[in-house]
XYZ file of C-alpha atoms in Angstrom:
387
model
C 9.281 59.246 14.474
C 11.124 55.943 14.091
C 14.621 55.796 12.659
C 16.496 52.875 11.052
C 19.773 51.762 12.404
C 21.940 49.668 10.183
C 23.364 46.699 12.211
C 26.059 43.995 11.489
C 26.907 40.756 13.193
C 30.592 39.681 13.147
C 30.909 36.072 13.964
C 28.042 33.829 13.425
C 28.249 30.887 15.746
C 25.576 30.307 18.283
C 26.047 33.732 19.961
C 25.828 35.541 16.604
C 22.650 33.836 16.054
C 21.201 34.745 19.504
C 22.103 38.467 18.721
C 20.460 38.392 15.371
C 17.371 36.865 16.723
C 17.349 39.563 19.544
C 17.462 42.286 16.838
C 14.610 40.708 15.001
C 12.431 40.568 18.116
C 13.381 43.729 19.972
C 10.607 46.040 18.787
C 8.026 43.297 19.054
C 8.590 43.596 22.899
C 9.669 47.192 23.023
C 7.552 49.004 20.383
C 8.372 52.374 21.747
C 12.012 51.971 20.969
C 12.705 54.808 18.506
C 15.088 52.736 16.460
C 14.439 49.755 14.165
C 17.427 47.678 13.635
C 18.044 46.713 10.004
C 20.294 43.627 9.332
C 22.813 45.035 6.847
C 25.636 42.495 6.759
C 27.035 39.564 8.552
C 30.855 38.585 8.716
C 31.831 35.061 9.210
C 35.157 33.351 7.925
C 33.751 29.771 7.824
C 32.646 29.165 4.254
C 28.952 29.209 3.624
C 27.925 30.171 7.167
C 27.281 33.752 6.426
C 25.333 32.928 3.410
C 23.163 30.626 5.545
C 22.654 33.359 7.960
C 21.581 35.885 5.256
C 19.117 33.270 3.806
C 17.603 32.622 7.114
C 17.480 36.136 8.759
C 17.553 38.446 5.764
C 20.958 40.230 6.031
C 21.347 42.376 2.916
C 24.959 41.248 2.323
C 27.639 38.877 3.572
C 31.480 38.955 3.872
C 34.233 36.609 5.216
C 36.367 39.719 6.242
C 35.099 41.790 9.170
C 37.311 44.677 8.148
C 34.580 45.329 5.300
C 32.159 45.809 8.045
C 34.276 48.497 9.638
C 34.441 50.181 6.157
C 30.593 49.949 5.412
C 28.826 53.216 5.688
C 25.526 51.423 5.920
C 26.680 49.934 9.283
C 26.074 52.137 12.470
C 26.144 49.459 15.034
C 27.856 46.117 15.317
C 27.455 42.874 17.338
C 30.872 41.384 18.030
C 30.465 37.657 18.661
C 33.724 36.277 17.257
C 36.100 34.303 19.390
C 37.812 35.973 22.377
C 41.199 36.568 20.907
C 39.524 38.687 18.197
C 37.629 40.894 20.586
C 40.263 43.552 21.051
C 41.146 44.027 17.452
C 37.672 44.141 16.180
C 36.213 46.151 18.932
C 38.754 48.965 18.680
C 38.542 49.023 14.952
C 34.785 49.287 14.944
C 34.838 51.946 17.666
C 37.503 53.944 15.610
C 35.201 53.457 12.540
C 32.476 55.267 14.404
C 30.253 52.144 15.058
C 28.422 51.620 18.266
C 29.333 48.053 19.555
C 27.595 45.231 21.485
C 30.308 43.023 22.390
C 30.245 39.624 24.128
C 32.184 39.125 27.258
C 35.051 38.703 28.332
C 36.036 41.415 25.801
C 39.380 40.020 24.913
C 41.875 37.792 26.780
C 43.060 40.201 29.574
C 41.850 43.333 31.374
C 44.265 45.288 29.064
C 42.244 44.073 26.102
C 38.988 45.201 27.730
C 40.408 48.609 28.671
C 41.798 48.909 25.010
C 38.162 48.608 23.729
C 36.639 50.717 26.476
C 39.116 53.496 25.677
C 38.465 53.290 21.996
C 34.721 53.600 22.670
C 35.248 56.554 24.865
C 37.429 58.331 22.369
C 34.986 57.734 19.493
C 32.068 58.777 21.490
C 29.930 55.794 20.581
C 28.098 53.441 22.782
C 29.327 50.157 23.955
C 27.291 47.335 25.560
C 28.530 44.015 26.930
C 26.993 40.602 27.066
C 26.383 40.091 30.798
C 22.962 38.698 30.155
C 22.181 37.266 33.639
C 22.134 40.586 35.251
C 19.024 41.311 32.894
C 16.869 38.612 34.538
C 13.835 40.521 36.124
C 14.495 38.277 39.265
C 18.125 39.387 39.602
C 16.975 43.064 39.206
C 14.385 42.415 41.968
C 17.159 40.870 44.241
C 19.330 43.906 43.709
C 16.507 46.247 44.691
C 15.898 44.329 47.850
C 19.463 44.456 48.829
C 19.746 48.183 47.992
C 16.549 48.868 50.074
C 18.102 47.159 53.086
C 15.500 44.474 53.309
C 18.262 41.857 54.140
C 19.883 44.309 56.692
C 23.652 44.586 56.247
C 24.822 42.007 53.690
C 27.263 39.714 55.129
C 28.221 37.250 52.525
C 27.314 35.895 49.057
C 27.915 32.572 47.155
C 27.889 32.738 43.552
C 27.904 29.403 41.597
C 28.339 28.615 37.840
C 28.525 24.842 37.159
C 28.050 23.328 33.697
C 28.775 20.164 31.704
C 29.426 21.778 28.280
C 33.122 20.549 28.432
C 32.651 17.516 30.468
C 32.813 14.998 27.592
C 36.321 13.667 27.057
C 35.671 13.697 23.328
C 34.964 17.467 23.368
C 37.070 19.022 20.623
C 40.267 20.969 21.351
C 38.890 24.273 19.910
C 40.228 27.805 20.460
C 38.415 27.774 23.764
C 41.054 25.605 25.368
C 44.098 27.601 24.029
C 45.789 30.406 25.951
C 46.649 32.244 22.795
C 43.173 32.413 21.311
C 40.960 31.610 24.179
C 42.771 33.359 26.944
C 41.409 32.004 30.340
C 39.148 28.914 30.349
C 36.218 28.861 32.712
C 37.339 32.168 34.102
C 36.322 33.913 30.873
C 33.517 31.676 29.975
C 31.625 31.410 33.309
C 33.479 33.366 36.091
C 33.295 36.558 34.221
C 29.439 36.269 34.645
C 29.884 35.533 38.266
C 31.986 38.542 38.797
C 29.417 40.765 37.087
C 26.623 39.219 39.158
C 28.520 39.724 42.380
C 29.335 43.367 41.499
C 25.919 44.110 40.273
C 24.442 42.916 43.578
C 27.017 43.878 46.176
C 29.330 46.477 44.650
C 33.128 46.539 43.936
C 35.459 43.669 44.806
C 38.494 44.858 46.981
C 40.578 41.701 47.093
C 40.424 37.946 46.342
C 42.218 34.705 46.555
C 41.659 31.796 43.966
C 42.578 28.170 43.103
C 42.119 26.753 39.609
C 42.588 23.273 38.225
C 42.469 21.397 34.823
C 40.725 18.168 35.219
C 40.737 17.019 31.511
C 44.288 17.734 30.280
C 44.087 16.536 26.856
C 41.534 16.750 23.929
C 41.422 15.704 20.246
C 42.133 18.293 17.644
C 39.200 18.981 15.235
C 39.670 18.252 11.567
C 37.332 20.980 10.388
C 35.376 24.068 11.347
C 33.521 23.748 14.623
C 30.601 25.499 16.146
C 29.659 25.432 19.872
C 30.942 22.487 21.824
C 31.648 19.876 19.010
C 33.104 16.512 19.576
C 36.245 15.239 17.980
C 37.363 11.650 18.485
C 40.339 9.810 16.939
C 42.197 13.133 16.256
C 45.633 14.015 17.323
C 45.565 14.908 21.034
C 46.682 18.330 22.278
C 47.020 19.863 25.730
C 44.215 21.933 27.309
C 46.004 25.079 28.330
C 43.541 26.866 30.570
C 41.482 26.009 33.662
C 38.433 23.835 33.865
C 37.642 24.877 37.417
C 37.997 27.921 39.664
C 37.166 28.572 43.407
C 37.578 31.987 44.918
C 37.062 33.982 48.013
C 36.054 37.514 47.816
C 36.278 40.591 49.931
C 33.903 43.354 48.867
C 34.666 47.206 49.479
C 31.463 47.185 51.680
C 33.114 44.617 54.024
C 30.823 41.750 52.866
C 32.619 38.406 52.019
C 31.895 36.096 49.083
C 32.695 32.611 47.378
C 32.602 32.212 43.672
C 32.991 28.762 42.150
C 32.768 27.893 38.405
C 33.412 24.752 36.558
C 32.978 23.653 32.884
C 33.360 19.846 33.322
C 30.727 19.332 36.036
C 29.164 15.930 35.095
C 25.432 16.165 36.122
C 25.187 19.970 35.999
C 23.413 21.690 33.359
C 23.583 25.567 33.633
C 23.534 25.557 37.465
C 23.967 29.092 37.847
C 22.883 31.159 40.789
C 23.601 33.039 44.010
C 22.672 33.147 47.609
C 23.001 36.540 49.309
C 22.831 36.711 53.062
C 22.388 39.639 55.522
C 21.872 40.485 59.108
C 18.046 40.274 58.723
C 17.409 38.026 55.770
C 18.568 36.428 52.591
C 17.793 36.061 48.916
C 18.254 33.125 46.616
C 18.213 32.718 42.790
C 18.757 29.824 40.364
C 18.897 30.497 36.694
C 17.100 27.196 36.050
C 14.143 28.616 37.749
C 14.834 31.979 36.326
C 11.636 33.690 37.149
C 11.569 32.805 40.969
C 13.312 34.325 43.884
C 13.661 32.666 47.423
C 13.185 35.506 49.959
C 13.811 35.388 53.848
C 13.038 38.571 55.662
C 11.476 39.653 59.044
C 12.731 39.727 62.692
C 12.572 35.995 63.357
C 16.339 35.402 62.664
C 16.512 31.768 63.890
C 14.261 29.405 62.049
C 13.053 32.325 59.735
C 11.097 30.910 56.777
C 11.844 31.350 53.086
C 9.152 32.300 50.723
C 9.059 31.611 46.920
C 8.224 34.827 45.010
C 7.271 34.584 41.304
C 8.542 37.794 39.472
C 6.016 39.676 37.454
C 5.191 42.838 35.507
C 6.651 45.049 38.292
C 9.997 43.659 38.083
C 12.594 44.597 35.580
C 11.574 44.345 31.938
C 9.068 41.395 32.721
C 6.065 43.309 31.448
C 7.593 43.580 27.940
C 7.266 39.749 27.810
C 4.449 38.462 29.986
C 1.241 39.850 31.313
C 1.327 38.242 34.806
C 3.641 36.711 37.375
C 4.774 33.255 37.106
C 4.592 33.139 33.236
C 8.145 31.967 32.211
C 10.795 33.853 30.358
C 13.905 32.354 28.847
C 17.608 32.765 28.128
C 16.931 34.359 24.629
C 14.563 36.957 26.258
C 17.504 38.186 28.391
C 19.349 38.894 25.131
C 16.353 40.766 23.794
C 16.536 42.966 26.978
C 20.265 43.449 26.129
C 19.559 44.489 22.563
C 16.859 46.845 23.810
C 19.169 48.567 26.271
C 22.022 48.730 23.689
C 19.704 50.276 21.004
C 18.212 52.750 23.741
C 21.783 53.660 24.598
C 22.342 54.495 20.891
C 19.044 56.470 20.623
C 19.662 58.475 23.779
C 23.370 58.835 23.740
C 23.407 57.564 27.533
C 24.372 54.129 28.621
C 21.809 51.711 29.571
C 22.769 48.029 30.970
C 26.128 46.643 31.128
C 28.865 48.810 29.862
C 32.630 48.422 28.880
C 33.449 49.661 32.406
C 31.740 46.719 33.725
C 33.700 44.514 31.439
C 36.892 45.952 32.508
C 36.089 45.515 36.269
C 35.181 41.759 35.522
C 38.407 41.179 33.513
C 40.468 42.842 36.232
C 39.087 40.479 38.712
C 39.674 37.489 36.424
C 43.286 38.621 35.983
C 43.617 38.869 39.763
C 42.183 35.360 40.129
C 44.885 33.992 37.655
C 47.654 35.865 39.575
C 46.214 34.605 42.916
C 46.101 30.955 41.659
C 49.790 31.074 40.566
C 51.132 32.832 43.820
C 48.780 31.362 46.303
C 48.166 34.781 47.826
C 45.559 37.387 47.878
C 45.319 39.795 45.056
C 43.672 43.156 44.278
C 41.788 43.679 40.942
C 43.052 46.535 38.998
C 39.930 48.272 37.881
C 39.510 51.014 35.115
C 42.108 53.644 34.764
């Protein structure tokens, strides 16, 4: 028997659209999922945007006030894709209203915000999923299995990189993303949060870290109207960029492994250059998001001059078989969000978490807070994890 689950989307920018498309596709790829998501309502304060979403995707109703979603008995689960400064208020309110939540990272502006949402989810007994989509790549899951099986020997060090040019243009509008009060951290929340999650997913908890941050484009023009994504604004009043464009961080893991995490949102010439290299005493594994369905693997007993082989992931890796019948057939970014939707809905159906949880969000946010403290003090800092 298949049940219907009323879902809502709060915030209909690009990520709200991605969540909606994932709900629309999820049972095409996972037909045994015992829940059919029904698009009940979409909340968006920008005039006309919710109505456009309803016309395109078939939401039954629209609103400009997310509080109406919390009060709507038809809604059982909510995607929270609003700006960062609203995550805590909306997340707590939805959980207290008994709604399961799928919330985008970084889940607020600080680790305290993420803890508040996690605590509300725990008190309410609902499920909470977080948008750490890169861990859902079948190649990343395959890399984790290699590491856990000891194929690389003892892991010694990892390098995680997240370089992008989405904020590189000097005419990029001064949106909420660049303000401390509404955006919180800059590239820390946008990209380094993913990097921390990947590092933990692969190697385990981070014991301590030291970081350096910088702002390379200190002023931007204020937009004159509503914005979506990374809009441009030229000729407007200039205002200060209040959060970081760049972070570099040294990591010490509880296992004893070492790491380097580097992220930048203003890297000219870099388009979504995300990936990692994990080294061990017997081998290494390499992943590049732009070649999402490949792994570079080195293993054996040669050590010096040991070769690296390219492995194409296939139906035996992660959720690949739900999308393609054979290895080397490409998957894309949106497919990762379909996997995320599947794991969220499965969590709701079974009452057991699958995929990234609010606890993972708290760990990531605690590491980001530690990076910010370290950058100010110039010293090592310890992440303060879930309490």
